[in-house]
Amino acid sequence: MRRAAAALLLTPVLLAGGLLAGVVVLAPSDPATATACIPVGPAVAVAGVPDHAVAGYEGTQLRNAALVVEAGRSLGVDARAQAIGLMTAMGESSLTVLYHGDAVGPDSRGMFQQRDNGAWGSYADRMDPTTSATNFFRALLRVPDWQVLPPTIAAHRTQGNADPYFYTRFWDASVTVLGALADGAPKGVAKGTGALSCTGSTPFTVLAEGWTAPAAGPMTSTFGWREDPTGGGRQFHAGIDLAPGCDAPIAAAAAGVVVMAGPASGYGQLIAIDHGGGVVSRYGHMEDDGLLVVVGQSVVAGQQIARVGSNGDSTACHLHFEVLLGGVPTDPLAFLVDGHAPASG
């Protein structure tokens, strides 16, 4: 979906001697368009069904949600797929078993509004929450590259509905419900199972070109030469520093594959993502327990990959963010402000 970039605000700051300078702040997107962080990790096991409303769903709706989650777990799908299943059922039926279709699909039935076309089993299959969910997940797993598609697109290609972005509005709720079913904590952390690495909403929008701010502001250091804040003299700063606070979410700036996730000299913990075409983004200074991805994992723009820390050569909690073109550091703001990346040569 084409959305506006996270805003870059220039805030005047009074410095010593009365001079004014600018501090760039990476502002969160409009809450109406923000999306929750994307779950990663193994399938969630249902720990219980809350006896109170979660994200506007309650009672039978939450019990049906639990059946969807367990159907996914029985097939061994990951937490992200389970959230996609919940999102789809929310969009199709509000997590209820419908005995009717609609103008577009008068033969649609059940929680996933599956058609009577032979692809979704018998009428009884489509009306049974567990069977219909199982058939949904099996179809999702056949969608090419579903793991790296935006959730709404993955659902659309599974269901074949008219509007590929219809399900977007249900994504935040699906992540919240998934976390609540896992352990009663609707922030997306499945205690005891390690199933979700999300810790809250990712407040960033994605540019039409596919890039997003990797963390909220303020930006405390720019790209280029500076005095080393750790006392090492004048040095070239190969990225930008963003300081949203300790443990704040760090998002993948664009879709790609994780090629580094571990300790690195000076960085503390370092994540590197290969975006293809000679473009690599790097994220530094996370604590040892702040990495939420592994080498070889595919990620999408805006997906939470880590938590902000102060490991390595650092004086306070912040994210050090780099972009390399053909192995050469370049100013990341060229990607984050307008999304138009320079050629990698």
mmCIF file of C-alpha atoms in Angstrom:
data_model
loop_
_atom_site.group_PDB
_atom_site.id
_atom_site.type_symbol
_atom_site.label_atom_id
_atom_site.label_comp_id
_atom_site.label_asym_id
_atom_site.label_seq_id
_atom_site.Cartn_x
_atom_site.Cartn_y
_atom_site.Cartn_z
ATOM 1 C CA MET A 1 0.000 0.000 0.000
ATOM 2 C CA ARG A 2 1.297 3.468 -0.853
ATOM 3 C CA ARG A 3 1.564 5.524 2.290
ATOM 4 C CA ALA A 4 3.372 8.687 3.345
ATOM 5 C CA ALA A 5 6.832 8.458 4.844
ATOM 6 C CA ALA A 6 7.455 8.920 8.532
ATOM 7 C CA ALA A 7 7.786 12.673 8.900
ATOM 8 C CA LEU A 8 11.222 14.290 9.182
ATOM 9 C CA LEU A 9 10.826 17.373 11.350
ATOM 10 C CA LEU A 10 13.506 20.052 11.759
ATOM 11 C CA THR A 11 13.227 21.418 15.297
ATOM 12 C CA PRO A 12 15.235 24.556 16.204
ATOM 13 C CA VAL A 13 17.461 24.124 19.262
ATOM 14 C CA LEU A 14 19.295 26.936 21.126
ATOM 15 C CA LEU A 15 22.994 26.131 21.491
ATOM 16 C CA ALA A 16 25.714 27.703 23.606
ATOM 17 C CA GLY A 17 26.611 31.180 22.332
ATOM 18 C CA GLY A 18 23.053 31.849 21.180
ATOM 19 C CA LEU A 19 23.330 30.058 17.847
ATOM 20 C CA LEU A 20 20.422 28.094 16.489
ATOM 21 C CA ALA A 21 20.938 24.628 15.037
ATOM 22 C CA GLY A 22 18.562 22.026 13.704
ATOM 23 C CA VAL A 23 17.854 18.652 15.258
ATOM 24 C CA VAL A 24 16.089 16.202 12.966
ATOM 25 C CA VAL A 25 13.303 14.247 14.619
ATOM 26 C CA LEU A 26 11.953 11.098 13.005
ATOM 27 C CA ALA A 27 8.311 11.399 13.935
ATOM 28 C CA PRO A 28 5.847 8.509 14.187
ATOM 29 C CA SER A 29 3.253 8.192 11.484
ATOM 30 C CA ASP A 30 -0.381 9.100 11.842
ATOM 31 C CA PRO A 31 -1.846 6.555 14.317
ATOM 32 C CA ALA A 32 -4.606 5.863 11.818
ATOM 33 C CA THR A 33 -2.089 4.362 9.403
ATOM 34 C CA ALA A 34 0.402 2.824 11.850
ATOM 35 C CA THR A 35 0.698 -0.945 11.875
ATOM 36 C CA ALA A 36 1.610 -3.275 14.683
ATOM 37 C CA CYS A 37 4.958 -4.954 14.695
ATOM 38 C CA ILE A 38 5.107 -8.224 12.854
ATOM 39 C CA PRO A 39 5.353 -11.408 14.941
ATOM 40 C CA VAL A 40 8.274 -13.708 14.304
ATOM 41 C CA GLY A 41 9.293 -17.035 15.757
ATOM 42 C CA PRO A 42 7.659 -20.402 16.279
ATOM 43 C CA ALA A 43 3.926 -20.975 16.446
ATOM 44 C CA VAL A 44 2.022 -19.707 19.479
ATOM 45 C CA ALA A 45 0.313 -22.205 21.776
ATOM 46 C CA VAL A 46 -2.945 -20.996 23.320
ATOM 47 C CA ALA A 47 -2.523 -20.570 27.069
ATOM 48 C CA GLY A 48 -6.131 -19.620 27.689
ATOM 49 C CA VAL A 49 -9.075 -17.601 26.416
ATOM 50 C CA PRO A 50 -9.470 -14.238 28.196
ATOM 51 C CA ASP A 51 -12.783 -13.664 29.937
ATOM 52 C CA HIS A 52 -12.727 -10.004 28.919
ATOM 53 C CA ALA A 53 -12.796 -8.210 25.581
ATOM 54 C CA VAL A 54 -9.523 -7.961 23.661
ATOM 55 C CA ALA A 55 -9.254 -5.450 20.805
ATOM 56 C CA GLY A 56 -13.055 -5.403 20.637
ATOM 57 C CA TYR A 57 -13.471 -9.197 20.468
ATOM 58 C CA GLU A 58 -14.929 -11.321 23.266
ATOM 59 C CA GLY A 59 -16.667 -14.547 24.202
ATOM 60 C CA THR A 60 -17.290 -16.827 21.221
ATOM 61 C CA GLN A 61 -15.142 -14.622 19.016
ATOM 62 C CA LEU A 62 -12.086 -15.210 21.212
ATOM 63 C CA ARG A 63 -12.842 -18.915 21.467
ATOM 64 C CA ASN A 64 -12.952 -19.081 17.669
ATOM 65 C CA ALA A 65 -9.704 -17.115 17.552
ATOM 66 C CA ALA A 66 -8.116 -19.726 19.799
ATOM 67 C CA LEU A 67 -9.214 -22.455 17.387
ATOM 68 C CA VAL A 68 -7.597 -20.571 14.501
ATOM 69 C CA VAL A 69 -4.342 -20.211 16.435
ATOM 70 C CA GLU A 70 -4.315 -23.885 17.418
ATOM 71 C CA ALA A 71 -5.060 -24.947 13.840
ATOM 72 C CA GLY A 72 -1.992 -23.032 12.741
ATOM 73 C CA ARG A 73 0.115 -24.512 15.511
ATOM 74 C CA SER A 74 -0.936 -28.040 14.557
ATOM 75 C CA LEU A 75 0.435 -27.412 11.055
ATOM 76 C CA GLY A 76 3.671 -25.953 12.407
ATOM 77 C CA VAL A 77 3.204 -22.518 10.839
ATOM 78 C CA ASP A 78 4.979 -19.603 12.515
ATOM 79 C CA ALA A 79 3.541 -16.823 14.666
ATOM 80 C CA ARG A 80 3.327 -14.449 11.708
ATOM 81 C CA ALA A 81 1.156 -16.916 9.787
ATOM 82 C CA GLN A 82 -1.099 -17.375 12.808
ATOM 83 C CA ALA A 83 -1.578 -13.599 12.978
ATOM 84 C CA ILE A 84 -2.397 -13.544 9.253
ATOM 85 C CA GLY A 85 -5.030 -16.217 9.872
ATOM 86 C CA LEU A 86 -6.600 -14.195 12.655
ATOM 87 C CA MET A 87 -6.510 -11.013 10.578
ATOM 88 C CA THR A 88 -8.275 -12.761 7.704
ATOM 89 C CA ALA A 89 -10.997 -14.269 9.895
ATOM 90 C CA MET A 90 -11.553 -10.890 11.551
ATOM 91 C CA GLY A 91 -11.997 -9.279 8.157
ATOM 92 C CA GLU A 92 -14.242 -11.964 6.750
ATOM 93 C CA SER A 93 -16.538 -12.658 9.680
ATOM 94 C CA SER A 94 -15.479 -10.780 12.838
ATOM 95 C CA LEU A 95 -14.429 -14.207 14.169
ATOM 96 C CA THR A 96 -17.909 -15.672 13.919
ATOM 97 C CA VAL A 97 -19.197 -18.648 11.925
ATOM 98 C CA LEU A 98 -21.456 -17.098 9.299
ATOM 99 C CA TYR A 99 -24.336 -19.068 7.822
ATOM 100 C CA HIS A 100 -24.635 -16.733 4.847
ATOM 101 C CA GLY A 101 -22.547 -15.174 2.099
ATOM 102 C CA ASP A 102 -22.723 -11.732 0.538
ATOM 103 C CA ALA A 103 -23.335 -10.085 -2.832
ATOM 104 C CA VAL A 104 -19.816 -10.902 -4.004
ATOM 105 C CA GLY A 105 -19.874 -14.467 -2.746
ATOM 106 C CA PRO A 106 -23.426 -15.676 -2.103
ATOM 107 C CA ASP A 107 -22.090 -19.202 -1.604
ATOM 108 C CA SER A 108 -19.468 -18.088 0.975
ATOM 109 C CA ARG A 109 -19.772 -19.647 4.406
ATOM 110 C CA GLY A 110 -18.044 -19.916 7.757
ATOM 111 C CA MET A 111 -15.464 -17.886 9.597
ATOM 112 C CA PHE A 112 -13.271 -17.438 6.504
ATOM 113 C CA GLN A 113 -16.212 -17.005 4.091
ATOM 114 C CA GLN A 114 -14.864 -19.816 1.917
ATOM 115 C CA ARG A 115 -16.596 -20.428 -1.409
ATOM 116 C CA ASP A 116 -18.369 -23.577 -2.562
ATOM 117 C CA ASN A 117 -15.883 -24.169 -5.362
ATOM 118 C CA GLY A 118 -14.243 -27.384 -4.256
ATOM 119 C CA ALA A 119 -11.105 -25.680 -2.957
ATOM 120 C CA TRP A 120 -12.259 -25.422 0.655
ATOM 121 C CA GLY A 121 -13.885 -28.779 1.296
ATOM 122 C CA SER A 122 -17.469 -29.597 2.099
ATOM 123 C CA TYR A 123 -20.097 -27.345 3.636
ATOM 124 C CA ALA A 124 -19.372 -28.969 6.999
ATOM 125 C CA ASP A 125 -15.645 -28.252 6.536
ATOM 126 C CA ARG A 126 -16.294 -24.587 5.797
ATOM 127 C CA MET A 127 -18.579 -24.247 8.813
ATOM 128 C CA ASP A 128 -16.134 -25.876 11.222
ATOM 129 C CA PRO A 129 -13.672 -23.321 12.701
ATOM 130 C CA THR A 130 -10.768 -25.739 13.030
ATOM 131 C CA THR A 131 -11.156 -27.330 9.597
ATOM 132 C CA SER A 132 -11.726 -24.028 7.794
ATOM 133 C CA ALA A 133 -8.706 -22.498 9.522
ATOM 134 C CA THR A 134 -6.577 -25.525 8.682
ATOM 135 C CA ASN A 135 -7.573 -25.229 5.025
ATOM 136 C CA PHE A 136 -6.769 -21.509 5.091
ATOM 137 C CA PHE A 137 -3.256 -22.117 6.437
ATOM 138 C CA ARG A 138 -2.614 -24.882 3.911
ATOM 139 C CA ALA A 139 -3.586 -22.492 1.125
ATOM 140 C CA LEU A 140 -1.447 -19.702 2.613
ATOM 141 C CA LEU A 141 1.606 -21.968 2.640
ATOM 142 C CA ARG A 142 1.164 -22.494 -1.107
ATOM 143 C CA VAL A 143 1.359 -18.752 -1.849
ATOM 144 C CA PRO A 144 4.825 -17.975 -3.286
ATOM 145 C CA ASP A 145 6.947 -15.849 -0.920
ATOM 146 C CA TRP A 146 4.100 -15.384 1.537
ATOM 147 C CA GLN A 147 6.641 -14.978 4.359
ATOM 148 C CA VAL A 148 7.925 -11.648 2.985
ATOM 149 C CA LEU A 149 4.689 -10.266 1.575
ATOM 150 C CA PRO A 150 2.789 -7.617 3.560
ATOM 151 C CA PRO A 151 0.229 -9.548 5.654
ATOM 152 C CA THR A 152 -2.768 -8.137 3.781
ATOM 153 C CA ILE A 153 -1.259 -9.165 0.421
ATOM 154 C CA ALA A 154 -0.517 -12.667 1.692
ATOM 155 C CA ALA A 155 -4.137 -12.967 2.851
ATOM 156 C CA HIS A 156 -5.470 -11.536 -0.394
ATOM 157 C CA ARG A 157 -3.525 -14.046 -2.485
ATOM 158 C CA THR A 158 -4.823 -16.845 -0.300
ATOM 159 C CA GLN A 159 -8.460 -15.750 -0.318
ATOM 160 C CA GLY A 160 -8.651 -14.148 -3.759
ATOM 161 C CA ASN A 161 -10.805 -11.284 -2.500
ATOM 162 C CA ALA A 162 -11.454 -8.109 -4.472
ATOM 163 C CA ASP A 163 -9.484 -5.573 -2.409
ATOM 164 C CA PRO A 164 -5.868 -6.594 -1.672
ATOM 165 C CA TYR A 165 -5.629 -4.029 1.151
ATOM 166 C CA PHE A 166 -8.938 -4.839 2.825
ATOM 167 C CA TYR A 167 -7.337 -6.764 5.688
ATOM 168 C CA THR A 168 -4.887 -4.014 6.714
ATOM 169 C CA ARG A 169 -7.327 -2.506 9.215
ATOM 170 C CA PHE A 170 -7.446 -5.807 11.163
ATOM 171 C CA TRP A 171 -3.690 -6.390 11.520
ATOM 172 C CA ASP A 172 -3.126 -4.542 14.800
ATOM 173 C CA ALA A 173 -6.061 -6.365 16.394
ATOM 174 C CA SER A 174 -4.804 -9.741 15.186
ATOM 175 C CA VAL A 175 -1.411 -9.222 16.820
ATOM 176 C CA THR A 176 -3.066 -8.057 20.046
ATOM 177 C CA VAL A 177 -5.415 -11.047 20.177
ATOM 178 C CA LEU A 178 -2.608 -13.461 19.363
ATOM 179 C CA GLY A 179 -0.560 -12.147 22.285
ATOM 180 C CA ALA A 180 -3.564 -12.264 24.619
ATOM 181 C CA LEU A 181 -4.309 -15.885 23.747
ATOM 182 C CA ALA A 182 -0.675 -16.833 24.229
ATOM 183 C CA ASP A 183 -0.276 -15.474 27.737
ATOM 184 C CA GLY A 184 -2.854 -12.852 28.529
ATOM 185 C CA ALA A 185 -0.468 -10.006 27.627
ATOM 186 C CA PRO A 186 -1.932 -8.170 24.625
ATOM 187 C CA LYS A 187 1.376 -6.477 23.721
ATOM 188 C CA GLY A 188 2.545 -9.416 21.679
ATOM 189 C CA VAL A 189 5.016 -11.136 24.004
ATOM 190 C CA ALA A 190 4.300 -14.818 24.537
ATOM 191 C CA LYS A 191 5.931 -15.488 27.891
ATOM 192 C CA GLY A 192 7.257 -18.975 28.319
ATOM 193 C CA THR A 193 6.977 -19.869 24.640
ATOM 194 C CA GLY A 194 9.284 -17.331 23.027
ATOM 195 C CA ALA A 195 6.786 -17.268 20.196
ATOM 196 C CA LEU A 196 6.493 -13.534 19.612
ATOM 197 C CA SER A 197 9.268 -11.011 19.582
ATOM 198 C CA CYS A 198 7.006 -8.005 19.110
ATOM 199 C CA THR A 199 6.830 -5.628 22.044
ATOM 200 C CA GLY A 200 4.270 -3.123 20.785
ATOM 201 C CA SER A 201 3.178 -1.191 17.749
ATOM 202 C CA THR A 202 5.720 -0.137 15.159
ATOM 203 C CA PRO A 203 4.919 3.572 14.698
ATOM 204 C CA PHE A 204 6.334 3.941 11.199
ATOM 205 C CA THR A 205 4.846 4.165 7.753
ATOM 206 C CA VAL A 206 6.510 2.740 4.674
ATOM 207 C CA LEU A 207 7.358 4.838 1.625
ATOM 208 C CA ALA A 208 5.997 3.815 -1.756
ATOM 209 C CA GLU A 209 9.585 2.859 -2.586
ATOM 210 C CA GLY A 210 9.623 0.435 0.348
ATOM 211 C CA TRP A 211 11.718 2.231 3.015
ATOM 212 C CA THR A 212 10.754 3.270 6.532
ATOM 213 C CA ALA A 213 12.410 4.938 9.504
ATOM 214 C CA PRO A 214 14.150 2.240 11.593
ATOM 215 C CA ALA A 215 13.365 3.974 14.906
ATOM 216 C CA ALA A 216 11.764 7.113 16.287
ATOM 217 C CA GLY A 217 13.805 10.291 16.861
ATOM 218 C CA PRO A 218 15.445 12.510 17.812
ATOM 219 C CA MET A 219 18.439 12.124 15.538
ATOM 220 C CA THR A 220 21.386 12.918 17.786
ATOM 221 C CA SER A 221 24.218 12.512 15.270
ATOM 222 C CA THR A 222 24.385 12.852 11.498
ATOM 223 C CA PHE A 223 26.421 11.170 8.780
ATOM 224 C CA GLY A 224 29.975 12.479 8.312
ATOM 225 C CA TRP A 225 32.966 13.725 10.305
ATOM 226 C CA ARG A 226 32.495 14.450 14.022
ATOM 227 C CA GLU A 227 34.227 14.376 17.380
ATOM 228 C CA ASP A 228 34.018 10.858 18.810
ATOM 229 C CA PRO A 229 31.606 11.060 21.809
ATOM 230 C CA THR A 230 33.582 8.277 23.547
ATOM 231 C CA GLY A 231 36.745 10.408 23.477
ATOM 232 C CA GLY A 232 38.525 8.870 20.501
ATOM 233 C CA GLY A 233 39.163 12.141 18.680
ATOM 234 C CA ARG A 234 37.844 13.173 15.282
ATOM 235 C CA GLN A 235 36.307 10.304 13.320
ATOM 236 C CA PHE A 236 34.057 9.596 10.373
ATOM 237 C CA HIS A 237 30.550 8.624 11.489
ATOM 238 C CA ALA A 238 29.312 6.116 8.911
ATOM 239 C CA GLY A 239 25.620 6.412 9.785
ATOM 240 C CA ILE A 240 23.069 8.352 11.802
ATOM 241 C CA ASP A 241 22.116 7.967 15.466
ATOM 242 C CA LEU A 242 18.480 7.852 16.592
ATOM 243 C CA ALA A 243 17.582 8.024 20.280
ATOM 244 C CA PRO A 244 14.011 6.929 21.043
ATOM 245 C CA GLY A 245 14.993 5.525 24.459
ATOM 246 C CA CYS A 246 16.174 2.227 25.884
ATOM 247 C CA ASP A 247 14.270 -0.865 24.705
ATOM 248 C CA ALA A 248 12.357 1.097 22.032
ATOM 249 C CA PRO A 249 11.538 -0.943 18.905
ATOM 250 C CA ILE A 250 13.952 -1.060 15.980
ATOM 251 C CA ALA A 251 12.367 -1.810 12.610
ATOM 252 C CA ALA A 252 13.818 -3.167 9.387
ATOM 253 C CA ALA A 253 14.208 -0.129 7.128
ATOM 254 C CA ALA A 254 13.287 -2.157 4.041
ATOM 255 C CA ALA A 255 12.542 -5.723 3.001
ATOM 256 C CA GLY A 256 15.480 -8.093 2.777
ATOM 257 C CA VAL A 257 17.370 -10.993 4.310
ATOM 258 C CA VAL A 258 19.285 -10.870 7.584
ATOM 259 C CA VAL A 259 22.964 -11.597 6.853
ATOM 260 C CA MET A 260 24.418 -10.657 10.254
ATOM 261 C CA ALA A 261 22.951 -10.824 13.746
ATOM 262 C CA GLY A 262 25.472 -10.957 16.557
ATOM 263 C CA PRO A 263 28.420 -9.327 18.293
ATOM 264 C CA ALA A 264 30.666 -6.937 16.348
ATOM 265 C CA SER A 265 33.559 -4.782 17.531
ATOM 266 C CA GLY A 266 32.404 -1.290 18.460
ATOM 267 C CA TYR A 267 28.757 -2.027 17.707
ATOM 268 C CA GLY A 268 27.971 -4.284 20.641
ATOM 269 C CA GLN A 269 25.395 -6.328 18.772
ATOM 270 C CA LEU A 270 24.978 -5.719 15.038
ATOM 271 C CA ILE A 271 22.239 -6.641 12.573
ATOM 272 C CA ALA A 272 22.837 -6.366 8.825
ATOM 273 C CA ILE A 273 20.071 -6.769 6.224
ATOM 274 C CA ASP A 274 20.783 -7.351 2.532
ATOM 275 C CA HIS A 275 18.160 -5.603 0.392
ATOM 276 C CA GLY A 276 19.562 -6.685 -2.966
ATOM 277 C CA GLY A 277 21.182 -4.539 -5.637
ATOM 278 C CA GLY A 278 24.239 -3.925 -3.486
ATOM 279 C CA VAL A 279 22.216 -2.202 -0.714
ATOM 280 C CA VAL A 280 22.759 -3.300 2.910
ATOM 281 C CA SER A 281 21.415 -1.643 6.073
ATOM 282 C CA ARG A 282 23.081 -2.079 9.470
ATOM 283 C CA TYR A 283 21.771 -1.548 13.013
ATOM 284 C CA GLY A 284 24.040 -1.292 16.053
ATOM 285 C CA HIS A 285 24.390 -1.023 19.847
ATOM 286 C CA MET A 286 21.674 -3.485 20.863
ATOM 287 C CA GLU A 287 22.139 -5.449 24.079
ATOM 288 C CA ASP A 288 22.833 -9.179 23.937
ATOM 289 C CA ASP A 289 19.134 -9.962 24.498
ATOM 290 C CA GLY A 290 17.933 -7.199 22.169
ATOM 291 C CA LEU A 291 18.201 -9.124 18.882
ATOM 292 C CA LEU A 292 14.867 -10.445 17.595
ATOM 293 C CA VAL A 293 15.962 -11.944 14.261
ATOM 294 C CA VAL A 294 18.447 -14.565 13.094
ATOM 295 C CA VAL A 295 20.751 -14.913 10.094
ATOM 296 C CA GLY A 296 18.880 -16.150 7.022
ATOM 297 C CA GLN A 297 15.523 -14.745 8.136
ATOM 298 C CA SER A 298 13.492 -12.723 5.634
ATOM 299 C CA VAL A 299 12.034 -9.464 6.950
ATOM 300 C CA VAL A 300 9.708 -6.795 5.600
ATOM 301 C CA ALA A 301 9.855 -3.016 5.946
ATOM 302 C CA GLY A 302 8.619 -1.916 9.369
ATOM 303 C CA GLN A 303 9.031 -5.346 10.978
ATOM 304 C CA GLN A 304 10.543 -5.140 14.441
ATOM 305 C CA ILE A 305 14.008 -6.710 14.439
ATOM 306 C CA ALA A 306 15.536 -5.521 17.711
ATOM 307 C CA ARG A 307 15.314 -3.284 20.780
ATOM 308 C CA VAL A 308 17.384 -0.151 21.359
ATOM 309 C CA GLY A 309 20.370 -0.551 23.683
ATOM 310 C CA SER A 310 23.735 0.990 24.582
ATOM 311 C CA ASN A 311 26.169 -1.844 23.901
ATOM 312 C CA GLY A 312 29.639 -1.382 22.383
ATOM 313 C CA ASP A 313 31.159 2.084 21.875
ATOM 314 C CA SER A 314 28.139 3.990 23.130
ATOM 315 C CA THR A 315 27.462 6.633 25.762
ATOM 316 C CA ALA A 316 23.657 6.196 25.990
ATOM 317 C CA CYS A 317 20.814 4.151 24.540
ATOM 318 C CA HIS A 318 20.451 4.800 20.815
ATOM 319 C CA LEU A 319 20.322 3.126 17.418
ATOM 320 C CA HIS A 320 23.296 3.544 15.095
ATOM 321 C CA PHE A 321 21.900 3.083 11.582
ATOM 322 C CA GLU A 322 23.958 2.690 8.420
ATOM 323 C CA VAL A 323 23.274 2.119 4.735
ATOM 324 C CA LEU A 324 25.994 0.676 2.505
ATOM 325 C CA LEU A 325 25.979 0.855 -1.290
ATOM 326 C CA GLY A 326 28.346 -1.686 -2.788
ATOM 327 C CA GLY A 327 30.045 -1.897 0.615
ATOM 328 C CA VAL A 328 30.545 1.896 0.880
ATOM 329 C CA PRO A 329 28.703 3.853 3.628
ATOM 330 C CA THR A 330 26.261 6.487 2.343
ATOM 331 C CA ASP A 331 23.994 8.962 4.118
ATOM 332 C CA PRO A 332 20.891 7.004 5.236
ATOM 333 C CA LEU A 333 18.692 10.106 5.041
ATOM 334 C CA ALA A 334 18.721 9.778 1.243
ATOM 335 C CA PHE A 335 16.650 6.637 1.759
ATOM 336 C CA LEU A 336 14.483 7.777 4.660
ATOM 337 C CA VAL A 337 13.442 11.254 3.495
ATOM 338 C CA ASP A 338 12.280 10.520 -0.034
ATOM 339 C CA GLY A 339 12.986 6.840 -0.576
ATOM 340 C CA HIS A 340 15.076 7.451 -3.693
ATOM 341 C CA ALA A 341 18.269 5.469 -3.185
ATOM 342 C CA PRO A 342 21.430 6.530 -4.992
ATOM 343 C CA ALA A 343 22.792 4.034 -7.487
ATOM 344 C CA SER A 344 25.188 1.516 -5.981
ATOM 345 C CA GLY A 345 27.517 1.720 -8.980
#
